[in-house]
Amino acid sequence: MQIFLDTADLDAITARLPGGLVDGITTNPSLIAQSGADIFERVKAICEAVDGPISAEVVATDLDGMLAEGRKLRALADNVVVKLPLTRDGLTACRTFAEEGTPTNVTLCFSANQALMAAKAGATFVSPFVGRVEDMGGDGIGLLRDIRTIFDEYGYETEILAASLRSPDHVQSAALAGCDAATIPPKVFDQMIKHPLTDSGLEAFLADWSKTGRGGLV
Ligand code: E4P
């Protein structure tokens, strides 16, 4: 499963690149605004730092505006994925970009029917928002499973990019649901690697080793 970082914070991104665990980045207008950076400069810098798909979202809501903004974002780098809202105009823009060979990420997906429409529009990725569905009392992981079932049943190649994931448990459930990718905040990325038994186990191994009076192995 691909792991994307959901952030526009360049330092947070570069700190997590060693090890090759980060497959791409997703941003949204809120994350770019939070960073305080110019969207074009920041997206370009992220694209140079990360070898993988970088989702950059349009802010226009009409078709012509989305097409113009998407083309401007896409011109920044070959790995830009144009992120479009799941609206009627967003899906029309998605179809146009698909015909032009521009990869897309259709975002703000909250139902299996919406995901089906994104797949029909030729989206490269669709982003179901698990955490926000749960905020409303819904079944976010069930939504991922339903989308997986529909895409498999009809052979849609659109990748399911689980989004709005807020905990390692969310990521594990997205993986078990058969998602192609998960986008996570840097904090959740770090939490996925840590386990208290790993820490205490390592501490005990090293304490035993130090009793031998020998140092490191080289
Ligand atoms: C996805 O592309 C979004 O940027 C993100 O996952 C939204 O997460 P939130 O609901 O925690 O804001």
mmCIF file with all atom_site columns, C-alpha atoms and ligand atoms in Angstrom:
data_model
loop_
_atom_site.group_PDB
_atom_site.id
_atom_site.type_symbol
_atom_site.label_atom_id
_atom_site.label_alt_id
_atom_site.label_comp_id
_atom_site.label_asym_id
_atom_site.label_entity_id
_atom_site.label_seq_id
_atom_site.pdbx_PDB_ins_code
_atom_site.Cartn_x
_atom_site.Cartn_y
_atom_site.Cartn_z
_atom_site.occupancy
_atom_site.B_iso_or_equiv
_atom_site.pdbx_formal_charge
_atom_site.auth_seq_id
_atom_site.auth_comp_id
_atom_site.auth_asym_id
_atom_site.auth_atom_id
_atom_site.pdbx_PDB_model_num
ATOM   1   C CA . MET A 1 1   ? 0.000   0.000  0.000   1.00 0.00 ? 1   MET A CA 1
ATOM   2   C CA . GLN A 1 2   ? 1.263   3.471  -0.826  1.00 0.00 ? 2   GLN A CA 1
ATOM   3   C CA . ILE A 1 3   ? 1.743   5.834  2.121   1.00 0.00 ? 3   ILE A CA 1
ATOM   4   C CA . PHE A 1 4   ? 1.360   9.543  1.390   1.00 0.00 ? 4   PHE A CA 1
ATOM   5   C CA . LEU A 1 5   ? 1.985   12.367 3.854   1.00 0.00 ? 5   LEU A CA 1
ATOM   6   C CA . ASP A 1 6   ? -0.948  14.758 4.182   1.00 0.00 ? 6   ASP A CA 1
ATOM   7   C CA . THR A 1 7   ? 0.884   18.019 4.736   1.00 0.00 ? 7   THR A CA 1
ATOM   8   C CA . ALA A 1 8   ? 2.369   21.081 3.040   1.00 0.00 ? 8   ALA A CA 1
ATOM   9   C CA . ASP A 1 9   ? 5.089   21.417 5.697   1.00 0.00 ? 9   ASP A CA 1
ATOM   10  C CA . LEU A 1 10  ? 8.332   20.933 3.763   1.00 0.00 ? 10  LEU A CA 1
ATOM   11  C CA . ASP A 1 11  ? 10.460  20.305 6.869   1.00 0.00 ? 11  ASP A CA 1
ATOM   12  C CA . ALA A 1 12  ? 8.016   17.665 8.099   1.00 0.00 ? 12  ALA A CA 1
ATOM   13  C CA . ILE A 1 13  ? 8.206   16.025 4.687   1.00 0.00 ? 13  ILE A CA 1
ATOM   14  C CA . THR A 1 14  ? 11.989  16.025 4.220   1.00 0.00 ? 14  THR A CA 1
ATOM   15  C CA . ALA A 1 15  ? 12.533  14.715 7.771   1.00 0.00 ? 15  ALA A CA 1
ATOM   16  C CA . ARG A 1 16  ? 10.552  11.593 6.859   1.00 0.00 ? 16  ARG A CA 1
ATOM   17  C CA . LEU A 1 17  ? 12.015  10.819 3.423   1.00 0.00 ? 17  LEU A CA 1
ATOM   18  C CA . PRO A 1 18  ? 15.023  8.688  4.499   1.00 0.00 ? 18  PRO A CA 1
ATOM   19  C CA . GLY A 1 19  ? 14.019  5.025  4.507   1.00 0.00 ? 19  GLY A CA 1
ATOM   20  C CA . GLY A 1 20  ? 11.889  5.315  1.395   1.00 0.00 ? 20  GLY A CA 1
ATOM   21  C CA . LEU A 1 21  ? 8.580   4.886  3.261   1.00 0.00 ? 21  LEU A CA 1
ATOM   22  C CA . VAL A 1 22  ? 6.917   7.988  1.816   1.00 0.00 ? 22  VAL A CA 1
ATOM   23  C CA . ASP A 1 23  ? 5.377   7.339  -1.606  1.00 0.00 ? 23  ASP A CA 1
ATOM   24  C CA . GLY A 1 24  ? 3.835   10.755 -2.218  1.00 0.00 ? 24  GLY A CA 1
ATOM   25  C CA . ILE A 1 25  ? 2.206   13.835 -0.696  1.00 0.00 ? 25  ILE A CA 1
ATOM   26  C CA . THR A 1 26  ? -1.311  15.230 -0.557  1.00 0.00 ? 26  THR A CA 1
ATOM   27  C CA . THR A 1 27  ? -2.096  18.870 0.136   1.00 0.00 ? 27  THR A CA 1
ATOM   28  C CA . ASN A 1 28  ? -5.319  20.824 0.331   1.00 0.00 ? 28  ASN A CA 1
ATOM   29  C CA . PRO A 1 29  ? -6.103  24.556 0.501   1.00 0.00 ? 29  PRO A CA 1
ATOM   30  C CA . SER A 1 30  ? -6.274  24.459 4.326   1.00 0.00 ? 30  SER A CA 1
ATOM   31  C CA . LEU A 1 31  ? -2.843  22.814 4.615   1.00 0.00 ? 31  LEU A CA 1
ATOM   32  C CA . ILE A 1 32  ? -1.275  25.268 2.140   1.00 0.00 ? 32  ILE A CA 1
ATOM   33  C CA . ALA A 1 33  ? -2.861  28.205 3.989   1.00 0.00 ? 33  ALA A CA 1
ATOM   34  C CA . GLN A 1 34  ? -1.538  26.803 7.290   1.00 0.00 ? 34  GLN A CA 1
ATOM   35  C CA . SER A 1 35  ? 1.999   26.659 5.842   1.00 0.00 ? 35  SER A CA 1
ATOM   36  C CA . GLY A 1 36  ? 1.845   30.363 4.970   1.00 0.00 ? 36  GLY A CA 1
ATOM   37  C CA . ALA A 1 37  ? 3.666   29.627 1.698   1.00 0.00 ? 37  ALA A CA 1
ATOM   38  C CA . ASP A 1 38  ? 2.801   30.574 -1.867  1.00 0.00 ? 38  ASP A CA 1
ATOM   39  C CA . ILE A 1 39  ? 0.958   27.562 -3.321  1.00 0.00 ? 39  ILE A CA 1
ATOM   40  C CA . PHE A 1 40  ? 2.958   27.422 -6.559  1.00 0.00 ? 40  PHE A CA 1
ATOM   41  C CA . GLU A 1 41  ? 6.353   27.775 -4.865  1.00 0.00 ? 41  GLU A CA 1
ATOM   42  C CA . ARG A 1 42  ? 5.491   25.228 -2.178  1.00 0.00 ? 42  ARG A CA 1
ATOM   43  C CA . VAL A 1 43  ? 4.042   22.631 -4.568  1.00 0.00 ? 43  VAL A CA 1
ATOM   44  C CA . LYS A 1 44  ? 7.102   22.976 -6.826  1.00 0.00 ? 44  LYS A CA 1
ATOM   45  C CA . ALA A 1 45  ? 9.458   22.530 -3.865  1.00 0.00 ? 45  ALA A CA 1
ATOM   46  C CA . ILE A 1 46  ? 7.568   19.447 -2.662  1.00 0.00 ? 46  ILE A CA 1
ATOM   47  C CA . CYS A 1 47  ? 7.641   17.994 -6.183  1.00 0.00 ? 47  CYS A CA 1
ATOM   48  C CA . GLU A 1 48  ? 11.416  18.443 -6.306  1.00 0.00 ? 48  GLU A CA 1
ATOM   49  C CA . ALA A 1 49  ? 11.895  16.852 -2.877  1.00 0.00 ? 49  ALA A CA 1
ATOM   50  C CA . VAL A 1 50  ? 9.613   13.836 -3.303  1.00 0.00 ? 50  VAL A CA 1
ATOM   51  C CA . ASP A 1 51  ? 9.717   11.285 -6.088  1.00 0.00 ? 51  ASP A CA 1
ATOM   52  C CA . GLY A 1 52  ? 6.032   10.353 -6.237  1.00 0.00 ? 52  GLY A CA 1
ATOM   53  C CA . PRO A 1 53  ? 2.559   11.771 -6.847  1.00 0.00 ? 53  PRO A CA 1
ATOM   54  C CA . ILE A 1 54  ? 1.980   15.200 -5.268  1.00 0.00 ? 54  ILE A CA 1
ATOM   55  C CA . SER A 1 55  ? -1.681  16.215 -5.037  1.00 0.00 ? 55  SER A CA 1
ATOM   56  C CA . ALA A 1 56  ? -2.297  19.960 -5.426  1.00 0.00 ? 56  ALA A CA 1
ATOM   57  C CA . GLU A 1 57  ? -5.875  21.197 -5.179  1.00 0.00 ? 57  GLU A CA 1
ATOM   58  C CA . VAL A 1 58  ? -7.694  23.781 -7.258  1.00 0.00 ? 58  VAL A CA 1
ATOM   59  C CA . VAL A 1 59  ? -9.681  26.486 -5.455  1.00 0.00 ? 59  VAL A CA 1
ATOM   60  C CA . ALA A 1 60  ? -11.985 27.439 -8.340  1.00 0.00 ? 60  ALA A CA 1
ATOM   61  C CA . THR A 1 61  ? -15.441 25.877 -8.217  1.00 0.00 ? 61  THR A CA 1
ATOM   62  C CA . ASP A 1 62  ? -16.513 26.404 -11.847 1.00 0.00 ? 62  ASP A CA 1
ATOM   63  C CA . LEU A 1 63  ? -15.395 24.172 -14.710 1.00 0.00 ? 63  LEU A CA 1
ATOM   64  C CA . ASP A 1 64  ? -13.331 26.728 -16.640 1.00 0.00 ? 64  ASP A CA 1
ATOM   65  C CA . GLY A 1 65  ? -11.646 27.918 -13.463 1.00 0.00 ? 65  GLY A CA 1
ATOM   66  C CA . MET A 1 66  ? -10.797 24.369 -12.377 1.00 0.00 ? 66  MET A CA 1
ATOM   67  C CA . LEU A 1 67  ? -9.373  23.552 -15.801 1.00 0.00 ? 67  LEU A CA 1
ATOM   68  C CA . ALA A 1 68  ? -7.237  26.728 -15.859 1.00 0.00 ? 68  ALA A CA 1
ATOM   69  C CA . GLU A 1 69  ? -5.957  26.250 -12.295 1.00 0.00 ? 69  GLU A CA 1
ATOM   70  C CA . GLY A 1 70  ? -5.375  22.530 -12.786 1.00 0.00 ? 70  GLY A CA 1
ATOM   71  C CA . ARG A 1 71  ? -3.306  23.158 -15.918 1.00 0.00 ? 71  ARG A CA 1
ATOM   72  C CA . LYS A 1 72  ? -1.264  25.817 -14.109 1.00 0.00 ? 72  LYS A CA 1
ATOM   73  C CA . LEU A 1 73  ? -0.577  23.427 -11.211 1.00 0.00 ? 73  LEU A CA 1
ATOM   74  C CA . ARG A 1 74  ? 0.227   20.550 -13.557 1.00 0.00 ? 74  ARG A CA 1
ATOM   75  C CA . ALA A 1 75  ? 2.747   22.736 -15.438 1.00 0.00 ? 75  ALA A CA 1
ATOM   76  C CA . LEU A 1 76  ? 4.827   22.983 -12.231 1.00 0.00 ? 76  LEU A CA 1
ATOM   77  C CA . ALA A 1 77  ? 6.157   19.412 -12.404 1.00 0.00 ? 77  ALA A CA 1
ATOM   78  C CA . ASP A 1 78  ? 5.544   16.015 -13.965 1.00 0.00 ? 78  ASP A CA 1
ATOM   79  C CA . ASN A 1 79  ? 4.514   14.478 -10.646 1.00 0.00 ? 79  ASN A CA 1
ATOM   80  C CA . VAL A 1 80  ? 1.683   16.936 -9.909  1.00 0.00 ? 80  VAL A CA 1
ATOM   81  C CA . VAL A 1 81  ? -1.710  15.269 -9.480  1.00 0.00 ? 81  VAL A CA 1
ATOM   82  C CA . VAL A 1 82  ? -4.561  17.750 -9.905  1.00 0.00 ? 82  VAL A CA 1
ATOM   83  C CA . LYS A 1 83  ? -6.928  17.536 -6.953  1.00 0.00 ? 83  LYS A CA 1
ATOM   84  C CA . LEU A 1 84  ? -10.563 18.329 -7.716  1.00 0.00 ? 84  LEU A CA 1
ATOM   85  C CA . PRO A 1 85  ? -13.635 18.508 -5.481  1.00 0.00 ? 85  PRO A CA 1
ATOM   86  C CA . LEU A 1 86  ? -16.321 15.858 -5.951  1.00 0.00 ? 86  LEU A CA 1
ATOM   87  C CA . THR A 1 87  ? -18.876 18.141 -7.575  1.00 0.00 ? 87  THR A CA 1
ATOM   88  C CA . ARG A 1 88  ? -20.491 17.956 -10.990 1.00 0.00 ? 88  ARG A CA 1
ATOM   89  C CA . ASP A 1 89  ? -18.019 20.481 -12.423 1.00 0.00 ? 89  ASP A CA 1
ATOM   90  C CA . GLY A 1 90  ? -15.186 18.715 -10.610 1.00 0.00 ? 90  GLY A CA 1
ATOM   91  C CA . LEU A 1 91  ? -16.112 15.439 -12.323 1.00 0.00 ? 91  LEU A CA 1
ATOM   92  C CA . THR A 1 92  ? -16.368 17.132 -15.719 1.00 0.00 ? 92  THR A CA 1
ATOM   93  C CA . ALA A 1 93  ? -12.914 18.634 -15.172 1.00 0.00 ? 93  ALA A CA 1
ATOM   94  C CA . CYS A 1 94  ? -11.711 15.174 -14.119 1.00 0.00 ? 94  CYS A CA 1
ATOM   95  C CA . ARG A 1 95  ? -12.927 13.681 -17.406 1.00 0.00 ? 95  ARG A CA 1
ATOM   96  C CA . THR A 1 96  ? -11.166 16.424 -19.396 1.00 0.00 ? 96  THR A CA 1
ATOM   97  C CA . PHE A 1 97  ? -7.913  15.913 -17.503 1.00 0.00 ? 97  PHE A CA 1
ATOM   98  C CA . ALA A 1 98  ? -8.175  12.135 -17.993 1.00 0.00 ? 98  ALA A CA 1
ATOM   99  C CA . GLU A 1 99  ? -8.465  12.678 -21.739 1.00 0.00 ? 99  GLU A CA 1
ATOM   100 C CA . GLU A 1 100 ? -5.417  14.972 -21.623 1.00 0.00 ? 100 GLU A CA 1
ATOM   101 C CA . GLY A 1 101 ? -3.407  12.378 -19.675 1.00 0.00 ? 101 GLY A CA 1
ATOM   102 C CA . THR A 1 102 ? -3.264  14.504 -16.510 1.00 0.00 ? 102 THR A CA 1
ATOM   103 C CA . PRO A 1 103 ? -3.551  12.479 -13.284 1.00 0.00 ? 103 PRO A CA 1
ATOM   104 C CA . THR A 1 104 ? -6.310  13.515 -10.874 1.00 0.00 ? 104 THR A CA 1
ATOM   105 C CA . ASN A 1 105 ? -7.313  13.025 -7.258  1.00 0.00 ? 105 ASN A CA 1
ATOM   106 C CA . VAL A 1 106 ? -11.048 13.519 -6.716  1.00 0.00 ? 106 VAL A CA 1
ATOM   107 C CA . THR A 1 107 ? -11.410 14.669 -3.140  1.00 0.00 ? 107 THR A CA 1
ATOM   108 C CA . LEU A 1 108 ? -14.118 15.231 -0.517  1.00 0.00 ? 108 LEU A CA 1
ATOM   109 C CA . CYS A 1 109 ? -15.706 11.827 -1.192  1.00 0.00 ? 109 CYS A CA 1
ATOM   110 C CA . PHE A 1 110 ? -18.217 10.769 1.462   1.00 0.00 ? 110 PHE A CA 1
ATOM   111 C CA . SER A 1 111 ? -20.265 8.020  -0.218  1.00 0.00 ? 111 SER A CA 1
ATOM   112 C CA . ALA A 1 112 ? -19.743 4.940  -2.370  1.00 0.00 ? 112 ALA A CA 1
ATOM   113 C CA . ASN A 1 113 ? -21.965 6.490  -5.056  1.00 0.00 ? 113 ASN A CA 1
ATOM   114 C CA . GLN A 1 114 ? -19.684 9.529  -5.215  1.00 0.00 ? 114 GLN A CA 1
ATOM   115 C CA . ALA A 1 115 ? -16.666 7.223  -5.569  1.00 0.00 ? 115 ALA A CA 1
ATOM   116 C CA . LEU A 1 116 ? -18.436 5.342  -8.364  1.00 0.00 ? 116 LEU A CA 1
ATOM   117 C CA . MET A 1 117 ? -18.997 8.634  -10.211 1.00 0.00 ? 117 MET A CA 1
ATOM   118 C CA . ALA A 1 118 ? -15.328 9.614  -9.750  1.00 0.00 ? 118 ALA A CA 1
ATOM   119 C CA . ALA A 1 119 ? -14.245 6.263  -11.210 1.00 0.00 ? 119 ALA A CA 1
ATOM   120 C CA . LYS A 1 120 ? -16.618 6.719  -14.157 1.00 0.00 ? 120 LYS A CA 1
ATOM   121 C CA . ALA A 1 121 ? -15.104 10.180 -14.723 1.00 0.00 ? 121 ALA A CA 1
ATOM   122 C CA . GLY A 1 122 ? -11.675 8.559  -15.066 1.00 0.00 ? 122 GLY A CA 1
ATOM   123 C CA . ALA A 1 123 ? -10.124 9.695  -11.771 1.00 0.00 ? 123 ALA A CA 1
ATOM   124 C CA . THR A 1 124 ? -6.634  8.399  -11.027 1.00 0.00 ? 124 THR A CA 1
ATOM   125 C CA . PHE A 1 125 ? -7.341  8.535  -7.274  1.00 0.00 ? 125 PHE A CA 1
ATOM   126 C CA . VAL A 1 126 ? -10.501 9.030  -5.250  1.00 0.00 ? 126 VAL A CA 1
ATOM   127 C CA . SER A 1 127 ? -10.169 10.234 -1.646  1.00 0.00 ? 127 SER A CA 1
ATOM   128 C CA . PRO A 1 128 ? -12.845 8.997  0.797   1.00 0.00 ? 128 PRO A CA 1
ATOM   129 C CA . PHE A 1 129 ? -12.649 11.007 4.065   1.00 0.00 ? 129 PHE A CA 1
ATOM   130 C CA . VAL A 1 130 ? -12.806 8.404  6.837   1.00 0.00 ? 130 VAL A CA 1
ATOM   131 C CA . GLY A 1 131 ? -12.375 10.680 9.872   1.00 0.00 ? 131 GLY A CA 1
ATOM   132 C CA . ARG A 1 132 ? -14.941 13.218 8.734   1.00 0.00 ? 132 ARG A CA 1
ATOM   133 C CA . VAL A 1 133 ? -17.498 10.443 8.045   1.00 0.00 ? 133 VAL A CA 1
ATOM   134 C CA . GLU A 1 134 ? -16.909 9.191  11.594  1.00 0.00 ? 134 GLU A CA 1
ATOM   135 C CA . ASP A 1 135 ? -17.242 12.750 12.945  1.00 0.00 ? 135 ASP A CA 1
ATOM   136 C CA . MET A 1 136 ? -20.831 12.598 11.636  1.00 0.00 ? 136 MET A CA 1
ATOM   137 C CA . GLY A 1 137 ? -21.434 9.204  13.290  1.00 0.00 ? 137 GLY A CA 1
ATOM   138 C CA . GLY A 1 138 ? -20.966 7.256  10.033  1.00 0.00 ? 138 GLY A CA 1
ATOM   139 C CA . ASP A 1 139 ? -18.904 4.152  9.234   1.00 0.00 ? 139 ASP A CA 1
ATOM   140 C CA . GLY A 1 140 ? -15.762 5.480  7.526   1.00 0.00 ? 140 GLY A CA 1
ATOM   141 C CA . ILE A 1 141 ? -14.041 2.110  7.217   1.00 0.00 ? 141 ILE A CA 1
ATOM   142 C CA . GLY A 1 142 ? -17.260 0.519  5.922   1.00 0.00 ? 142 GLY A CA 1
ATOM   143 C CA . LEU A 1 143 ? -17.236 3.200  3.220   1.00 0.00 ? 143 LEU A CA 1
ATOM   144 C CA . LEU A 1 144 ? -13.738 2.099  2.137   1.00 0.00 ? 144 LEU A CA 1
ATOM   145 C CA . ARG A 1 145 ? -14.861 -1.547 1.991   1.00 0.00 ? 145 ARG A CA 1
ATOM   146 C CA . ASP A 1 146 ? -17.940 -0.673 -0.072  1.00 0.00 ? 146 ASP A CA 1
ATOM   147 C CA . ILE A 1 147 ? -15.854 1.306  -2.573  1.00 0.00 ? 147 ILE A CA 1
ATOM   148 C CA . ARG A 1 148 ? -13.348 -1.572 -2.850  1.00 0.00 ? 148 ARG A CA 1
ATOM   149 C CA . THR A 1 149 ? -16.193 -4.011 -3.556  1.00 0.00 ? 149 THR A CA 1
ATOM   150 C CA . ILE A 1 150 ? -17.709 -1.800 -6.260  1.00 0.00 ? 150 ILE A CA 1
ATOM   151 C CA . PHE A 1 151 ? -14.379 -1.060 -7.977  1.00 0.00 ? 151 PHE A CA 1
ATOM   152 C CA . ASP A 1 152 ? -13.435 -4.759 -7.974  1.00 0.00 ? 152 ASP A CA 1
ATOM   153 C CA . GLU A 1 153 ? -16.870 -5.814 -9.213  1.00 0.00 ? 153 GLU A CA 1
ATOM   154 C CA . TYR A 1 154 ? -16.727 -3.508 -12.217 1.00 0.00 ? 154 TYR A CA 1
ATOM   155 C CA . GLY A 1 155 ? -12.967 -3.430 -12.822 1.00 0.00 ? 155 GLY A CA 1
ATOM   156 C CA . TYR A 1 156 ? -12.449 0.293  -12.200 1.00 0.00 ? 156 TYR A CA 1
ATOM   157 C CA . GLU A 1 157 ? -8.757  1.163  -12.034 1.00 0.00 ? 157 GLU A CA 1
ATOM   158 C CA . THR A 1 158 ? -9.232  4.324  -9.964  1.00 0.00 ? 158 THR A CA 1
ATOM   159 C CA . GLU A 1 159 ? -7.069  3.963  -6.868  1.00 0.00 ? 159 GLU A CA 1
ATOM   160 C CA . ILE A 1 160 ? -8.701  4.270  -3.450  1.00 0.00 ? 160 ILE A CA 1
ATOM   161 C CA . LEU A 1 161 ? -6.739  6.835  -1.436  1.00 0.00 ? 161 LEU A CA 1
ATOM   162 C CA . ALA A 1 162 ? -8.004  6.637  2.137   1.00 0.00 ? 162 ALA A CA 1
ATOM   163 C CA . ALA A 1 163 ? -7.961  10.184 3.548   1.00 0.00 ? 163 ALA A CA 1
ATOM   164 C CA . SER A 1 164 ? -8.837  12.004 6.742   1.00 0.00 ? 164 SER A CA 1
ATOM   165 C CA . LEU A 1 165 ? -7.093  9.207  8.671   1.00 0.00 ? 165 LEU A CA 1
ATOM   166 C CA . ARG A 1 166 ? -6.341  10.207 12.232  1.00 0.00 ? 166 ARG A CA 1
ATOM   167 C CA . SER A 1 167 ? -4.732  7.188  13.906  1.00 0.00 ? 167 SER A CA 1
ATOM   168 C CA . PRO A 1 168 ? -2.590  4.123  13.166  1.00 0.00 ? 168 PRO A CA 1
ATOM   169 C CA . ASP A 1 169 ? -5.751  2.012  13.637  1.00 0.00 ? 169 ASP A CA 1
ATOM   170 C CA . HIS A 1 170 ? -7.357  3.928  10.782  1.00 0.00 ? 170 HIS A CA 1
ATOM   171 C CA . VAL A 1 171 ? -4.390  3.123  8.527   1.00 0.00 ? 171 VAL A CA 1
ATOM   172 C CA . GLN A 1 172 ? -4.463  -0.570 9.472   1.00 0.00 ? 172 GLN A CA 1
ATOM   173 C CA . SER A 1 173 ? -8.199  -0.729 8.747   1.00 0.00 ? 173 SER A CA 1
ATOM   174 C CA . ALA A 1 174 ? -7.672  1.028  5.399   1.00 0.00 ? 174 ALA A CA 1
ATOM   175 C CA . ALA A 1 175 ? -4.988  -1.526 4.516   1.00 0.00 ? 175 ALA A CA 1
ATOM   176 C CA . LEU A 1 176 ? -7.285  -4.420 5.512   1.00 0.00 ? 176 LEU A CA 1
ATOM   177 C CA . ALA A 1 177 ? -10.078 -2.883 3.426   1.00 0.00 ? 177 ALA A CA 1
ATOM   178 C CA . GLY A 1 178 ? -7.801  -3.158 0.394   1.00 0.00 ? 178 GLY A CA 1
ATOM   179 C CA . CYS A 1 179 ? -7.127  0.530  -0.192  1.00 0.00 ? 179 CYS A CA 1
ATOM   180 C CA . ASP A 1 180 ? -4.383  1.337  -2.693  1.00 0.00 ? 180 ASP A CA 1
ATOM   181 C CA . ALA A 1 181 ? -3.052  4.265  -0.683  1.00 0.00 ? 181 ALA A CA 1
ATOM   182 C CA . ALA A 1 182 ? -3.459  6.067  2.618   1.00 0.00 ? 182 ALA A CA 1
ATOM   183 C CA . THR A 1 183 ? -2.651  9.706  3.265   1.00 0.00 ? 183 THR A CA 1
ATOM   184 C CA . ILE A 1 184 ? -1.699  10.529 6.832   1.00 0.00 ? 184 ILE A CA 1
ATOM   185 C CA . PRO A 1 185 ? -0.502  13.446 8.942   1.00 0.00 ? 185 PRO A CA 1
ATOM   186 C CA . PRO A 1 186 ? 3.227   13.255 9.881   1.00 0.00 ? 186 PRO A CA 1
ATOM   187 C CA . LYS A 1 187 ? 2.248   12.485 13.494  1.00 0.00 ? 187 LYS A CA 1
ATOM   188 C CA . VAL A 1 188 ? 0.376   9.322  12.462  1.00 0.00 ? 188 VAL A CA 1
ATOM   189 C CA . PHE A 1 189 ? 3.330   8.289  10.254  1.00 0.00 ? 189 PHE A CA 1
ATOM   190 C CA . ASP A 1 190 ? 5.579   8.421  13.351  1.00 0.00 ? 190 ASP A CA 1
ATOM   191 C CA . GLN A 1 191 ? 3.011   6.609  15.522  1.00 0.00 ? 191 GLN A CA 1
ATOM   192 C CA . MET A 1 192 ? 2.818   3.738  12.997  1.00 0.00 ? 192 MET A CA 1
ATOM   193 C CA . ILE A 1 193 ? 6.483   2.925  13.558  1.00 0.00 ? 193 ILE A CA 1
ATOM   194 C CA . LYS A 1 194 ? 6.504   3.119  17.355  1.00 0.00 ? 194 LYS A CA 1
ATOM   195 C CA . HIS A 1 195 ? 5.507   0.331  19.748  1.00 0.00 ? 195 HIS A CA 1
ATOM   196 C CA . PRO A 1 196 ? 6.156   0.304  23.509  1.00 0.00 ? 196 PRO A CA 1
ATOM   197 C CA . LEU A 1 197 ? 7.204   -3.376 23.381  1.00 0.00 ? 197 LEU A CA 1
ATOM   198 C CA . THR A 1 198 ? 9.812   -2.542 20.729  1.00 0.00 ? 198 THR A CA 1
ATOM   199 C CA . ASP A 1 199 ? 11.239  0.154  23.028  1.00 0.00 ? 199 ASP A CA 1
ATOM   200 C CA . SER A 1 200 ? 11.275  -2.017 26.169  1.00 0.00 ? 200 SER A CA 1
ATOM   201 C CA . GLY A 1 201 ? 12.539  -5.047 24.226  1.00 0.00 ? 201 GLY A CA 1
ATOM   202 C CA . LEU A 1 202 ? 15.438  -3.090 22.774  1.00 0.00 ? 202 LEU A CA 1
ATOM   203 C CA . GLU A 1 203 ? 16.268  -1.637 26.165  1.00 0.00 ? 203 GLU A CA 1
ATOM   204 C CA . ALA A 1 204 ? 16.434  -5.160 27.685  1.00 0.00 ? 204 ALA A CA 1
ATOM   205 C CA . PHE A 1 205 ? 18.577  -6.533 24.823  1.00 0.00 ? 205 PHE A CA 1
ATOM   206 C CA . LEU A 1 206 ? 21.069  -3.683 25.201  1.00 0.00 ? 206 LEU A CA 1
ATOM   207 C CA . ALA A 1 207 ? 21.165  -4.014 29.002  1.00 0.00 ? 207 ALA A CA 1
ATOM   208 C CA . ASP A 1 208 ? 22.032  -7.732 28.645  1.00 0.00 ? 208 ASP A CA 1
ATOM   209 C CA . TRP A 1 209 ? 24.648  -6.936 26.005  1.00 0.00 ? 209 TRP A CA 1
ATOM   210 C CA . SER A 1 210 ? 26.313  -4.294 28.148  1.00 0.00 ? 210 SER A CA 1
ATOM   211 C CA . LYS A 1 211 ? 26.836  -6.970 30.869  1.00 0.00 ? 211 LYS A CA 1
ATOM   212 C CA . THR A 1 212 ? 29.227  -8.781 28.500  1.00 0.00 ? 212 THR A CA 1
ATOM   213 C CA . GLY A 1 213 ? 31.546  -5.767 28.678  1.00 0.00 ? 213 GLY A CA 1
ATOM   214 C CA . ARG A 1 214 ? 31.785  -5.721 24.883  1.00 0.00 ? 214 ARG A CA 1
ATOM   215 C CA . GLY A 1 215 ? 31.028  -2.594 22.858  1.00 0.00 ? 215 GLY A CA 1
ATOM   216 C CA . GLY A 1 216 ? 29.544  -2.261 19.380  1.00 0.00 ? 216 GLY A CA 1
ATOM   217 C CA . LEU A 1 217 ? 30.114  -4.897 16.704  1.00 0.00 ? 217 LEU A CA 1
ATOM   218 C CA . VAL A 1 218 ? 32.414  -2.810 14.529  1.00 0.00 ? 218 VAL A CA 1
HETATM 219 C C1 . E4P B 2 .   ? -7.071  14.570 2.025   1.00 0.00 ? 1   E4P B C1 1
HETATM 220 O O1 . E4P B 2 .   ? -6.648  14.717 0.911   1.00 0.00 ? 1   E4P B O1 1
HETATM 221 C C2 . E4P B 2 .   ? -7.254  15.653 2.974   1.00 0.00 ? 1   E4P B C2 1
HETATM 222 O O2 . E4P B 2 .   ? -6.196  16.570 2.809   1.00 0.00 ? 1   E4P B O2 1
HETATM 223 C C3 . E4P B 2 .   ? -7.203  15.226 4.414   1.00 0.00 ? 1   E4P B C3 1
HETATM 224 O O3 . E4P B 2 .   ? -6.936  13.839 4.552   1.00 0.00 ? 1   E4P B O3 1
HETATM 225 C C4 . E4P B 2 .   ? -8.326  15.728 5.235   1.00 0.00 ? 1   E4P B C4 1
HETATM 226 O O4 . E4P B 2 .   ? -8.146  15.314 6.563   1.00 0.00 ? 1   E4P B O4 1
HETATM 227 P P1 . E4P B 2 .   ? -8.930  16.007 7.789   1.00 0.00 ? 1   E4P B P1 1
HETATM 228 O O5 . E4P B 2 .   ? -10.332 15.563 7.737   1.00 0.00 ? 1   E4P B O5 1
HETATM 229 O O6 . E4P B 2 .   ? -8.221  15.466 9.017   1.00 0.00 ? 1   E4P B O6 1
HETATM 230 O O7 . E4P B 2 .   ? -8.764  17.480 7.604   1.00 0.00 ? 1   E4P B O7 1
#
